[in-house]
Amino acid sequence: MKNIQRTLLPWFIILIGLILLFVIYNMKQSVETDKEMPTDLHPIVKEKKETLINKAAANNIQVVITDGLRTVKEQNELYAQGRETSGSTITNAKGGESYHNYGLAIDYALKNKAGEVIWDINSDGNGNGKSDWFEVASIAKDLGFEWGGDWKAFKDYPHLQMTFGLSIAELQRGIRPDEKQK
Ligand SMILES: [Zn+2]
C-alpha cells in the first residue's frame, strides 16, 4: 500500500500543477478579452476620414459617412438582421469580428445635388465621366484605407478600413494598433 502511494505521488503533483496552469491560463484569457473596447474612431482613421471628405469635395463629390464605430451590441444586432430578424443580411461579422468594433472602419455614401443620400455606385454627379463612388474609393485607398469593394468573396462597397496590420483575431485578443506600433 505504501508503495502504491509513493508511485502515485509524483503523478498527483503533476495533476495539481496542470490544473493550476489551466486556471491561470483561463484567468489571463478572460482578462485579455475583457480589454476595453474603443469608444471612438482611432485618431488616424478620424483624421483620414476628414481628409477624404475634403478631397472628395474638391472634386465636387459630397461624401456622407453613414457609420463609424459600432459597439459589439450594435454589431450583433446587425448580424441578426436577415437571420433572426427581418430584412436582408448585410454583414457576415458578429460582434467583435468587424473592424468597425475597434474604431478602424467607416462606411460611406454619397449625397446628390438634391441633397439625398444615395448608394448608387454608378452615379457620375460631377460629370467627369467617372463613377463618383469609385473616385471616392480611389482617394480613400491613396489615404491608406482598404476598400470593401476590392474584396473577392463579399463586396462591401461602402466599407473602408485601416487594419494597421492587425487581424481580427489579434484585436479580439486585446492587441491594439498603438501597442503594435511601439
Ligand atoms: Zn463597414
PDB file of C-alpha atoms and ligand atoms in Angstrom:
ATOM      1  CA  MET A   1       0.000   0.000   0.000  1.00  0.00           C
ATOM      2  CA  LYS A   2       2.790   2.377   0.918  1.00  0.00           C
ATOM      3  CA  ASN A   3       4.494   1.620  -2.404  1.00  0.00           C
ATOM      4  CA  ILE A   4       1.413   2.468  -4.415  1.00  0.00           C
ATOM      5  CA  GLN A   5       1.106   5.797  -2.608  1.00  0.00           C
ATOM      6  CA  ARG A   6       4.745   6.555  -3.351  1.00  0.00           C
ATOM      7  CA  THR A   7       4.375   5.881  -7.084  1.00  0.00           C
ATOM      8  CA  LEU A   8       1.169   7.886  -7.318  1.00  0.00           C
ATOM      9  CA  LEU A   9       2.523  10.957  -5.522  1.00  0.00           C
ATOM     10  CA  PRO A  10       4.529  12.422  -8.448  1.00  0.00           C
ATOM     11  CA  TRP A  11       1.528  11.973 -10.742  1.00  0.00           C
ATOM     12  CA  PHE A  12      -0.664  13.671  -8.209  1.00  0.00           C
ATOM     13  CA  ILE A  13       1.718  16.639  -8.079  1.00  0.00           C
ATOM     14  CA  ILE A  14       1.780  16.846 -11.886  1.00  0.00           C
ATOM     15  CA  LEU A  15      -2.022  16.764 -11.966  1.00  0.00           C
ATOM     16  CA  ILE A  16      -2.306  19.620  -9.463  1.00  0.00           C
ATOM     17  CA  GLY A  17       0.259  21.558 -11.480  1.00  0.00           C
ATOM     18  CA  LEU A  18      -1.719  21.098 -14.689  1.00  0.00           C
ATOM     19  CA  ILE A  19      -4.948  22.189 -13.026  1.00  0.00           C
ATOM     20  CA  LEU A  20      -3.199  25.316 -11.712  1.00  0.00           C
ATOM     21  CA  LEU A  21      -1.785  26.113 -15.169  1.00  0.00           C
ATOM     22  CA  PHE A  22      -5.235  25.691 -16.700  1.00  0.00           C
ATOM     23  CA  VAL A  23      -6.820  28.031 -14.140  1.00  0.00           C
ATOM     24  CA  ILE A  24      -4.112  30.683 -14.599  1.00  0.00           C
ATOM     25  CA  TYR A  25      -4.336  30.444 -18.402  1.00  0.00           C
ATOM     26  CA  ASN A  26      -8.089  30.952 -18.316  1.00  0.00           C
ATOM     27  CA  MET A  27      -7.826  33.891 -15.946  1.00  0.00           C
ATOM     28  CA  LYS A  28      -5.331  35.519 -18.278  1.00  0.00           C
ATOM     29  CA  GLN A  29      -7.561  34.887 -21.319  1.00  0.00           C
ATOM     30  CA  SER A  30     -10.578  36.452 -19.672  1.00  0.00           C
ATOM     31  CA  VAL A  31      -8.559  39.492 -18.608  1.00  0.00           C
ATOM     32  CA  GLU A  32      -7.451  39.991 -22.210  1.00  0.00           C
ATOM     33  CA  THR A  33     -10.904  39.536 -23.720  1.00  0.00           C
ATOM     34  CA  ASP A  34     -12.214  41.999 -21.127  1.00  0.00           C
ATOM     35  CA  LYS A  35      -9.842  44.586 -22.575  1.00  0.00           C
ATOM     36  CA  GLU A  36     -11.699  47.805 -23.076  1.00  0.00           C
ATOM     37  CA  MET A  37     -13.209  48.347 -26.480  1.00  0.00           C
ATOM     38  CA  PRO A  38     -12.636  51.730 -28.139  1.00  0.00           C
ATOM     39  CA  THR A  39     -15.447  54.245 -27.753  1.00  0.00           C
ATOM     40  CA  ASP A  40     -14.442  56.370 -30.714  1.00  0.00           C
ATOM     41  CA  LEU A  41     -12.733  56.090 -34.087  1.00  0.00           C
ATOM     42  CA  HIS A  42      -8.965  55.661 -33.985  1.00  0.00           C
ATOM     43  CA  PRO A  43      -7.397  59.169 -34.242  1.00  0.00           C
ATOM     44  CA  ILE A  44      -5.667  58.374 -37.552  1.00  0.00           C
ATOM     45  CA  VAL A  45      -8.853  56.921 -39.067  1.00  0.00           C
ATOM     46  CA  LYS A  46     -10.701  60.023 -37.882  1.00  0.00           C
ATOM     47  CA  GLU A  47      -8.144  62.335 -39.448  1.00  0.00           C
ATOM     48  CA  LYS A  48      -8.109  60.423 -42.762  1.00  0.00           C
ATOM     49  CA  LYS A  49     -11.907  60.428 -42.802  1.00  0.00           C
ATOM     50  CA  GLU A  50     -11.870  64.245 -42.704  1.00  0.00           C
ATOM     51  CA  THR A  51      -9.231  64.373 -45.437  1.00  0.00           C
ATOM     52  CA  LEU A  52     -11.324  62.027 -47.571  1.00  0.00           C
ATOM     53  CA  ILE A  53     -14.420  64.237 -47.218  1.00  0.00           C
ATOM     54  CA  ASN A  54     -12.382  67.339 -48.130  1.00  0.00           C
ATOM     55  CA  LYS A  55     -10.589  65.766 -51.089  1.00  0.00           C
ATOM     56  CA  ALA A  56     -13.861  64.406 -52.475  1.00  0.00           C
ATOM     57  CA  ALA A  57     -15.494  67.831 -52.008  1.00  0.00           C
ATOM     58  CA  ALA A  58     -12.627  69.368 -54.014  1.00  0.00           C
ATOM     59  CA  ASN A  59     -13.713  67.001 -56.825  1.00  0.00           C
ATOM     60  CA  ASN A  60     -17.350  68.091 -56.442  1.00  0.00           C
ATOM     61  CA  ILE A  61     -18.358  64.889 -54.686  1.00  0.00           C
ATOM     62  CA  GLN A  62     -20.240  65.061 -51.419  1.00  0.00           C
ATOM     63  CA  VAL A  63     -19.316  62.153 -49.173  1.00  0.00           C
ATOM     64  CA  VAL A  64     -21.547  61.143 -46.277  1.00  0.00           C
ATOM     65  CA  ILE A  65     -20.116  58.921 -43.540  1.00  0.00           C
ATOM     66  CA  THR A  66     -23.004  56.648 -42.587  1.00  0.00           C
ATOM     67  CA  ASP A  67     -21.240  54.502 -39.997  1.00  0.00           C
ATOM     68  CA  GLY A  68     -18.095  54.585 -37.913  1.00  0.00           C
ATOM     69  CA  LEU A  69     -17.515  52.957 -34.571  1.00  0.00           C
ATOM     70  CA  ARG A  70     -20.002  50.216 -33.834  1.00  0.00           C
ATOM     71  CA  THR A  71     -20.360  48.629 -30.422  1.00  0.00           C
ATOM     72  CA  VAL A  72     -20.329  44.837 -30.098  1.00  0.00           C
ATOM     73  CA  LYS A  73     -24.028  45.003 -29.235  1.00  0.00           C
ATOM     74  CA  GLU A  74     -24.818  47.053 -32.345  1.00  0.00           C
ATOM     75  CA  GLN A  75     -22.769  44.640 -34.463  1.00  0.00           C
ATOM     76  CA  ASN A  76     -24.683  41.655 -33.084  1.00  0.00           C
ATOM     77  CA  GLU A  77     -27.957  43.408 -33.915  1.00  0.00           C
ATOM     78  CA  LEU A  78     -26.730  43.991 -37.471  1.00  0.00           C
ATOM     79  CA  TYR A  79     -25.636  40.354 -37.726  1.00  0.00           C
ATOM     80  CA  ALA A  80     -29.089  39.228 -36.573  1.00  0.00           C
ATOM     81  CA  GLN A  81     -30.707  41.194 -39.383  1.00  0.00           C
ATOM     82  CA  GLY A  82     -31.842  38.756 -42.066  1.00  0.00           C
ATOM     83  CA  ARG A  83     -31.063  35.856 -39.752  1.00  0.00           C
ATOM     84  CA  GLU A  84     -33.101  36.217 -36.558  1.00  0.00           C
ATOM     85  CA  THR A  85     -34.883  39.423 -37.523  1.00  0.00           C
ATOM     86  CA  SER A  86     -36.435  40.582 -40.802  1.00  0.00           C
ATOM     87  CA  GLY A  87     -34.593  42.240 -43.652  1.00  0.00           C
ATOM     88  CA  SER A  88     -31.705  41.118 -45.806  1.00  0.00           C
ATOM     89  CA  THR A  89     -28.360  40.065 -44.363  1.00  0.00           C
ATOM     90  CA  ILE A  90     -25.855  42.908 -44.503  1.00  0.00           C
ATOM     91  CA  THR A  91     -22.852  41.577 -42.634  1.00  0.00           C
ATOM     92  CA  ASN A  92     -21.046  38.325 -42.010  1.00  0.00           C
ATOM     93  CA  ALA A  93     -19.347  39.717 -38.915  1.00  0.00           C
ATOM     94  CA  LYS A  94     -20.658  39.074 -35.414  1.00  0.00           C
ATOM     95  CA  GLY A  95     -19.884  41.384 -32.514  1.00  0.00           C
ATOM     96  CA  GLY A  96     -16.102  41.734 -32.145  1.00  0.00           C
ATOM     97  CA  GLU A  97     -15.457  40.391 -35.650  1.00  0.00           C
ATOM     98  CA  SER A  98     -15.660  43.698 -37.509  1.00  0.00           C
ATOM     99  CA  TYR A  99     -13.049  46.448 -37.765  1.00  0.00           C
ATOM    100  CA  HIS A 100     -15.953  48.802 -37.006  1.00  0.00           C
ATOM    101  CA  ASN A 101     -15.945  47.413 -33.443  1.00  0.00           C
ATOM    102  CA  TYR A 102     -12.368  48.649 -32.954  1.00  0.00           C
ATOM    103  CA  GLY A 103     -12.903  52.122 -34.429  1.00  0.00           C
ATOM    104  CA  LEU A 104     -10.902  51.181 -37.514  1.00  0.00           C
ATOM    105  CA  ALA A 105     -13.625  51.256 -40.179  1.00  0.00           C
ATOM    106  CA  ILE A 106     -16.100  53.674 -41.701  1.00  0.00           C
ATOM    107  CA  ASP A 107     -18.889  53.327 -44.273  1.00  0.00           C
ATOM    108  CA  TYR A 108     -19.620  55.979 -46.841  1.00  0.00           C
ATOM    109  CA  ALA A 109     -22.380  57.010 -49.174  1.00  0.00           C
ATOM    110  CA  LEU A 110     -22.847  59.989 -51.494  1.00  0.00           C
ATOM    111  CA  LYS A 111     -25.120  62.978 -51.421  1.00  0.00           C
ATOM    112  CA  ASN A 112     -26.612  64.010 -54.759  1.00  0.00           C
ATOM    113  CA  LYS A 113     -27.393  67.566 -55.869  1.00  0.00           C
ATOM    114  CA  ALA A 114     -30.906  67.292 -54.422  1.00  0.00           C
ATOM    115  CA  GLY A 115     -29.306  66.599 -51.047  1.00  0.00           C
ATOM    116  CA  GLU A 116     -30.427  62.967 -50.923  1.00  0.00           C
ATOM    117  CA  VAL A 117     -28.111  60.268 -49.611  1.00  0.00           C
ATOM    118  CA  ILE A 118     -27.533  57.713 -52.382  1.00  0.00           C
ATOM    119  CA  TRP A 119     -25.836  54.327 -52.641  1.00  0.00           C
ATOM    120  CA  ASP A 120     -25.592  54.371 -56.436  1.00  0.00           C
ATOM    121  CA  ILE A 121     -22.102  53.180 -57.343  1.00  0.00           C
ATOM    122  CA  ASN A 122     -22.566  54.232 -60.992  1.00  0.00           C
ATOM    123  CA  SER A 123     -23.654  57.824 -60.411  1.00  0.00           C
ATOM    124  CA  ASP A 124     -21.481  60.461 -62.052  1.00  0.00           C
ATOM    125  CA  GLY A 125     -22.692  63.567 -60.250  1.00  0.00           C
ATOM    126  CA  ASN A 126     -19.648  65.682 -61.040  1.00  0.00           C
ATOM    127  CA  GLY A 127     -19.950  64.780 -64.733  1.00  0.00           C
ATOM    128  CA  ASN A 128     -16.311  63.869 -65.345  1.00  0.00           C
ATOM    129  CA  GLY A 129     -17.157  60.537 -66.950  1.00  0.00           C
ATOM    130  CA  LYS A 130     -16.108  58.535 -63.908  1.00  0.00           C
ATOM    131  CA  SER A 131     -18.228  56.938 -61.203  1.00  0.00           C
ATOM    132  CA  ASP A 132     -18.175  59.193 -58.128  1.00  0.00           C
ATOM    133  CA  TRP A 133     -18.299  56.129 -55.888  1.00  0.00           C
ATOM    134  CA  PHE A 134     -15.123  54.683 -57.406  1.00  0.00           C
ATOM    135  CA  GLU A 135     -13.448  58.091 -57.337  1.00  0.00           C
ATOM    136  CA  VAL A 136     -14.030  58.236 -53.587  1.00  0.00           C
ATOM    137  CA  ALA A 137     -12.728  54.680 -53.189  1.00  0.00           C
ATOM    138  CA  SER A 138      -9.611  55.645 -55.103  1.00  0.00           C
ATOM    139  CA  ILE A 139      -8.970  58.725 -52.904  1.00  0.00           C
ATOM    140  CA  ALA A 140      -9.544  56.571 -49.804  1.00  0.00           C
ATOM    141  CA  LYS A 141      -7.044  53.965 -50.951  1.00  0.00           C
ATOM    142  CA  ASP A 142      -4.456  56.688 -51.560  1.00  0.00           C
ATOM    143  CA  LEU A 143      -5.023  57.732 -47.939  1.00  0.00           C
ATOM    144  CA  GLY A 144      -4.257  54.201 -46.746  1.00  0.00           C
ATOM    145  CA  PHE A 145      -7.734  52.717 -46.475  1.00  0.00           C
ATOM    146  CA  GLU A 146      -8.571  49.200 -47.575  1.00  0.00           C
ATOM    147  CA  TRP A 147     -11.786  49.238 -49.632  1.00  0.00           C
ATOM    148  CA  GLY A 148     -14.518  46.609 -49.261  1.00  0.00           C
ATOM    149  CA  GLY A 149     -15.270  46.938 -52.994  1.00  0.00           C
ATOM    150  CA  ASP A 150     -11.954  45.213 -53.700  1.00  0.00           C
ATOM    151  CA  TRP A 151     -12.883  42.113 -51.755  1.00  0.00           C
ATOM    152  CA  LYS A 152     -13.366  38.966 -53.799  1.00  0.00           C
ATOM    153  CA  ALA A 153     -15.925  36.975 -51.838  1.00  0.00           C
ATOM    154  CA  PHE A 154     -18.224  39.585 -50.347  1.00  0.00           C
ATOM    155  CA  LYS A 155     -18.092  43.029 -51.883  1.00  0.00           C
ATOM    156  CA  ASP A 156     -18.849  45.720 -49.328  1.00  0.00           C
ATOM    157  CA  TYR A 157     -18.815  48.867 -51.472  1.00  0.00           C
ATOM    158  CA  PRO A 158     -19.438  51.439 -48.715  1.00  0.00           C
ATOM    159  CA  HIS A 159     -16.782  49.965 -46.418  1.00  0.00           C
ATOM    160  CA  LEU A 160     -13.342  51.450 -45.708  1.00  0.00           C
ATOM    161  CA  GLN A 161     -10.964  50.154 -43.062  1.00  0.00           C
ATOM    162  CA  MET A 162      -7.462  50.585 -41.689  1.00  0.00           C
ATOM    163  CA  THR A 163      -6.120  47.425 -40.105  1.00  0.00           C
ATOM    164  CA  PHE A 164      -2.674  48.698 -39.001  1.00  0.00           C
ATOM    165  CA  GLY A 165      -1.501  45.174 -39.830  1.00  0.00           C
ATOM    166  CA  LEU A 166      -3.735  43.663 -37.170  1.00  0.00           C
ATOM    167  CA  SER A 167      -6.022  40.719 -37.819  1.00  0.00           C
ATOM    168  CA  ILE A 168      -9.444  40.463 -36.194  1.00  0.00           C
ATOM    169  CA  ALA A 169      -8.063  37.588 -34.099  1.00  0.00           C
ATOM    170  CA  GLU A 170      -5.303  39.846 -32.763  1.00  0.00           C
ATOM    171  CA  LEU A 171      -7.791  42.618 -31.987  1.00  0.00           C
ATOM    172  CA  GLN A 172     -10.018  40.096 -30.229  1.00  0.00           C
ATOM    173  CA  ARG A 173      -7.034  39.070 -28.125  1.00  0.00           C
ATOM    174  CA  GLY A 174      -6.775  42.677 -26.972  1.00  0.00           C
ATOM    175  CA  ILE A 175      -3.922  43.912 -29.176  1.00  0.00           C
ATOM    176  CA  ARG A 176      -4.480  47.489 -30.306  1.00  0.00           C
ATOM    177  CA  PRO A 177      -2.805  49.436 -33.149  1.00  0.00           C
ATOM    178  CA  ASP A 178      -0.833  51.809 -30.922  1.00  0.00           C
ATOM    179  CA  GLU A 179       0.686  48.965 -28.953  1.00  0.00           C
ATOM    180  CA  LYS A 180       1.977  47.191 -32.030  1.00  0.00           C
ATOM    181  CA  GLN A 181       3.498  50.399 -33.403  1.00  0.00           C
ATOM    182  CA  LYS A 182       5.574  50.963 -30.269  1.00  0.00           C
TER     183      LYS A 182
HETATM  184 ZN    ZN B   1     -18.378  48.810 -42.994  1.00  0.00          ZN
END
